[in-house]
């Protein structure tokens, strides 16, 4: 007897970081609808597969603010931040 295989995305997803937490509560589908995008694009940004365009980042920060969530541009780009140590 074959085991039935589930198709599509898992029902629950745990994201890391403030952007991920926001997407988890706001939902990727709702955010994509507000921005006029496909939900897959939101998932790519949260995973860090693609860089978030500045215009979209500002729109996401404004949507978060209207939803009562404090989400800064630093929170949206936290995966891009690299600390460099140097000698002077």
Coordinates of C-alpha atoms in Angstrom, one line a residue:
X1 CA 0.0 0.0 0.0
X2 CA 1.4 3.4 -1.0
X3 CA 1.5 6.2 1.5
X4 CA -0.4 9.3 0.3
X5 CA 1.9 12.2 -0.4
X6 CA 1.1 15.7 0.6
X7 CA 1.5 18.3 -2.0
X8 CA 2.3 22.0 -1.6
X9 CA 3.6 24.0 1.3
X10 CA 3.4 22.7 4.8
X11 CA 0.5 24.1 6.8
X12 CA 2.6 25.7 9.5
X13 CA 5.8 27.6 8.9
X14 CA 8.0 29.1 11.6
X15 CA 10.0 32.2 10.5
X16 CA 13.0 33.7 12.2
X17 CA 13.4 37.5 12.9
X18 CA 10.9 40.3 13.1
X19 CA 10.1 40.2 9.4
X20 CA 9.3 36.5 9.6
X21 CA 7.2 37.1 12.7
X22 CA 5.2 39.8 10.9
X23 CA 4.7 37.6 7.9
X24 CA 3.6 34.7 10.1
X25 CA 0.9 36.8 11.8
X26 CA -0.1 39.0 8.9
X27 CA 0.1 36.0 6.5
X28 CA 2.1 35.9 3.3
X29 CA -1.1 35.7 1.2
X30 CA -2.5 38.9 2.7
X31 CA 0.8 40.7 2.4
X32 CA 1.2 39.6 -1.2
X33 CA -2.4 40.8 -2.0
X34 CA -1.7 44.2 -0.5
X35 CA 1.5 44.5 -2.5
X36 CA 0.1 43.1 -5.7
X37 CA 2.5 40.1 -5.7
X38 CA 2.5 36.3 -5.6
X39 CA 2.9 34.8 -2.1
X40 CA 5.9 32.9 -3.3
X41 CA 7.8 36.2 -3.6
X42 CA 7.1 37.0 0.0
X43 CA 8.5 33.5 1.0
X44 CA 11.6 34.2 -1.0
X45 CA 12.2 37.5 0.8
X46 CA 11.7 36.0 4.2
X47 CA 14.1 33.1 3.5
X48 CA 16.7 35.5 2.1
X49 CA 16.7 34.0 -1.3
X50 CA 16.1 37.4 -2.9
X51 CA 16.8 40.9 -1.7
X52 CA 13.8 43.0 -0.8
X53 CA 13.5 46.1 -3.1
X54 CA 13.6 49.3 -1.1
X55 CA 10.2 50.5 -2.4
X56 CA 8.6 47.2 -1.3
X57 CA 10.4 47.4 2.1
X58 CA 8.9 50.9 2.7
X59 CA 5.5 49.6 1.8
X60 CA 5.8 46.6 4.1
X61 CA 7.0 48.9 7.0
X62 CA 3.9 51.1 6.4
X63 CA 1.6 48.1 6.3
X64 CA 3.1 46.8 9.5
X65 CA 2.7 50.2 11.2
X66 CA -1.0 50.4 10.1
X67 CA -1.4 46.9 11.6
X68 CA 0.1 48.1 14.9
X69 CA 3.4 46.3 14.5
X70 CA 6.7 48.1 14.9
X71 CA 8.8 46.9 11.9
X72 CA 11.8 49.1 10.8
X73 CA 13.8 48.9 7.6
X74 CA 16.7 47.5 9.7
X75 CA 14.3 44.6 10.7
X76 CA 13.5 44.0 7.1
X77 CA 17.2 43.9 6.0
X78 CA 18.6 42.1 9.1
X79 CA 19.9 39.2 7.0
X80 CA 22.0 41.7 4.9
X81 CA 23.7 43.2 7.9
X82 CA 27.3 42.0 8.4
X83 CA 29.5 43.1 11.2
X84 CA 33.1 43.6 10.1
X85 CA 35.9 43.9 12.6
X86 CA 39.0 45.8 11.6
X87 CA 42.1 47.3 13.2
X88 CA 42.7 51.0 13.0

